[in-house]
mmCIF file of C-alpha atoms in Angstrom:
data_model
loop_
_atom_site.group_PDB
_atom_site.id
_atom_site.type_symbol
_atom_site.label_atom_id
_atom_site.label_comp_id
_atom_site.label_asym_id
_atom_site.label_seq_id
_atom_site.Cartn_x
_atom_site.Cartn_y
_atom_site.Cartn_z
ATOM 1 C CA UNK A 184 -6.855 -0.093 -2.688
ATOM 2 C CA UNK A 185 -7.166 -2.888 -5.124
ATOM 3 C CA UNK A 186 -2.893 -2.581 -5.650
ATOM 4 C CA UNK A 187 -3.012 -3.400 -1.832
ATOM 5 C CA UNK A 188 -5.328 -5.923 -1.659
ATOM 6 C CA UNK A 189 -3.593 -7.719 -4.427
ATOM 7 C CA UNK A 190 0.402 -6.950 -3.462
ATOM 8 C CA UNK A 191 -1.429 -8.168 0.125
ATOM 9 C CA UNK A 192 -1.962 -11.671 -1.009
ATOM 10 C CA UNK A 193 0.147 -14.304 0.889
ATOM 11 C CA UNK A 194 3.074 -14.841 -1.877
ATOM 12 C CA UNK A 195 2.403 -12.125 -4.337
ATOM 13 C CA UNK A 196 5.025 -9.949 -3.190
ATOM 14 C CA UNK A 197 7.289 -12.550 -3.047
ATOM 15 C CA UNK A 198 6.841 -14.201 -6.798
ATOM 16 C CA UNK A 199 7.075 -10.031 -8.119
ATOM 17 C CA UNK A 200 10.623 -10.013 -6.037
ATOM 18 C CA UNK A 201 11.623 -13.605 -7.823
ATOM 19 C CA UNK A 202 10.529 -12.519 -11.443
ATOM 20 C CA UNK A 203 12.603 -9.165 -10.926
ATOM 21 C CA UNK A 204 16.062 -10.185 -12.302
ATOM 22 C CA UNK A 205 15.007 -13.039 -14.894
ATOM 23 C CA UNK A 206 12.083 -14.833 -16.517
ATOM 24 C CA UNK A 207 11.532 -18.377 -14.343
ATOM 25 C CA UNK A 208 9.574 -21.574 -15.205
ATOM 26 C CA UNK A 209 7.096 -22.417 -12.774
ATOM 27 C CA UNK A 210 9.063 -25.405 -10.974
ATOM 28 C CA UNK A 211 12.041 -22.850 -10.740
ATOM 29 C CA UNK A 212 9.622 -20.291 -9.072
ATOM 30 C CA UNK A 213 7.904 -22.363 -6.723
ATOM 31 C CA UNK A 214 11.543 -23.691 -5.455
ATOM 32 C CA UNK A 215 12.948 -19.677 -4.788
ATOM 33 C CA UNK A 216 9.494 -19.531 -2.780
ATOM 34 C CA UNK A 217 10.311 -21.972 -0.325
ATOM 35 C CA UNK A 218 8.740 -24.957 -2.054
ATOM 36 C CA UNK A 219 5.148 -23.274 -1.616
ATOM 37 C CA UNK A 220 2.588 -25.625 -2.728
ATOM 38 C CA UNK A 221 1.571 -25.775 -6.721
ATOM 39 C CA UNK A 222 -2.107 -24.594 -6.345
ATOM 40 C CA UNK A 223 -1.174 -21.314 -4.223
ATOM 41 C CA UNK A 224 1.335 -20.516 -7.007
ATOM 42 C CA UNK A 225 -0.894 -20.808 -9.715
ATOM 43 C CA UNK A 226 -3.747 -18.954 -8.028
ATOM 44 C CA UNK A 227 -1.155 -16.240 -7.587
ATOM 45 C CA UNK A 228 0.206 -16.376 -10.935
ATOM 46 C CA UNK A 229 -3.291 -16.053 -12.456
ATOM 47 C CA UNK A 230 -4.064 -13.066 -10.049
ATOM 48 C CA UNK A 231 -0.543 -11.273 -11.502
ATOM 49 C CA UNK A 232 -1.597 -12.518 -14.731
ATOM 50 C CA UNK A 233 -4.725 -10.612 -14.581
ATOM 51 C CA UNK A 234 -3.340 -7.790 -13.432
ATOM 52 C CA UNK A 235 -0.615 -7.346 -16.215
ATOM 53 C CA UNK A 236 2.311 -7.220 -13.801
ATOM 54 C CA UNK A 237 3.274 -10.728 -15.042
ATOM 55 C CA UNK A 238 3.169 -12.577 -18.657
ATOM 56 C CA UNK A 239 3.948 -15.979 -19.827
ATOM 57 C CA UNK A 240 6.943 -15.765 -21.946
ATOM 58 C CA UNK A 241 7.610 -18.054 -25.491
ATOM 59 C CA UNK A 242 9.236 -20.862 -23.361
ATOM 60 C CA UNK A 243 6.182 -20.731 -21.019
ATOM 61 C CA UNK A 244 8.304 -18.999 -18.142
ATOM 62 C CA UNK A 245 6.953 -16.135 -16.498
ATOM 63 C CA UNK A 246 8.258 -12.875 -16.104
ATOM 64 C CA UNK A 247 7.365 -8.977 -15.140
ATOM 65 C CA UNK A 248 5.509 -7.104 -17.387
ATOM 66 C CA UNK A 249 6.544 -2.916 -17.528
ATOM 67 C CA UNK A 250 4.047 -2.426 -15.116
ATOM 68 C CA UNK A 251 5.176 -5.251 -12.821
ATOM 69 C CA UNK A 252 8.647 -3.888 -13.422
ATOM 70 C CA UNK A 253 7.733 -0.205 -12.318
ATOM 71 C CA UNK A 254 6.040 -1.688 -9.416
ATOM 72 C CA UNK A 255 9.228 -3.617 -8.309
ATOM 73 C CA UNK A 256 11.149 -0.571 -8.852
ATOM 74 C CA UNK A 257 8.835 1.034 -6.444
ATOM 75 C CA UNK A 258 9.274 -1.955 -4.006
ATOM 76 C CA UNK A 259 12.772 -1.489 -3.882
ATOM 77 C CA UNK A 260 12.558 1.646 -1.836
ATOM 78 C CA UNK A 261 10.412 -0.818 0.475
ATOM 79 C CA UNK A 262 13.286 -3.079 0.483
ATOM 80 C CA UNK A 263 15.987 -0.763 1.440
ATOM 81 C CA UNK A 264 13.177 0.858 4.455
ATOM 82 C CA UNK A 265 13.150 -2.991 5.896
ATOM 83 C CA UNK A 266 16.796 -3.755 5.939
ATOM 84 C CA UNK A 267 17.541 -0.943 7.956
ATOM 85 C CA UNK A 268 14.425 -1.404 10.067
ATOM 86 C CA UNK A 269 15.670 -4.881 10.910
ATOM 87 C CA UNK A 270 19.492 -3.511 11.513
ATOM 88 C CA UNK A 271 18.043 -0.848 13.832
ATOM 89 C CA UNK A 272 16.544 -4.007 15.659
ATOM 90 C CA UNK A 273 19.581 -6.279 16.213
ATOM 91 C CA UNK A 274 21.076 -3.016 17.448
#
């Protein structure tokens, strides 16, 4: 339940999908989340942060942690679910 509660937090989600490829700064991050405001991305960041599914790196970028990497590999099947949920729609 906690895993839910946290992946249910407007943004977390999204920041986990961003960090999946590549480490990001924090100006980068907040841009590939639609410009969300500063203090909602760092109150996220500190929640992933806490959980170990994110880490600052040497350059002070963030990125996914093993366990946030295992939990976006798990996401993924998510992923593929919605994009043929929302073809199945436009049908």
């Amino acid at each position: 339940m906690a895993a839910l509660d946290l992946f249910g937090r407007r943004w977390a989600l999204r920041i986990l999908w961003e960090l999946r490829d590549q480490p990001l700064g924090f100006r980068a991050l907040q841009q590939r989340c639609d410009g969300m405001s500063s203090s909602v991305l760092r109150q996220r960041l500190l929640e992933l942060l806490e959980a170990r599914l994110v880490e600052r790196g040497t350059d002070d970028s963030y990125c996914l942690t093993a366990l946030g990497k295992e939990a976006c590999d798990k996401l993924a099947g998510l992923h593929g679910w919605a994009e043929r949920w929302a073809a199945d729609l436009n049908q």
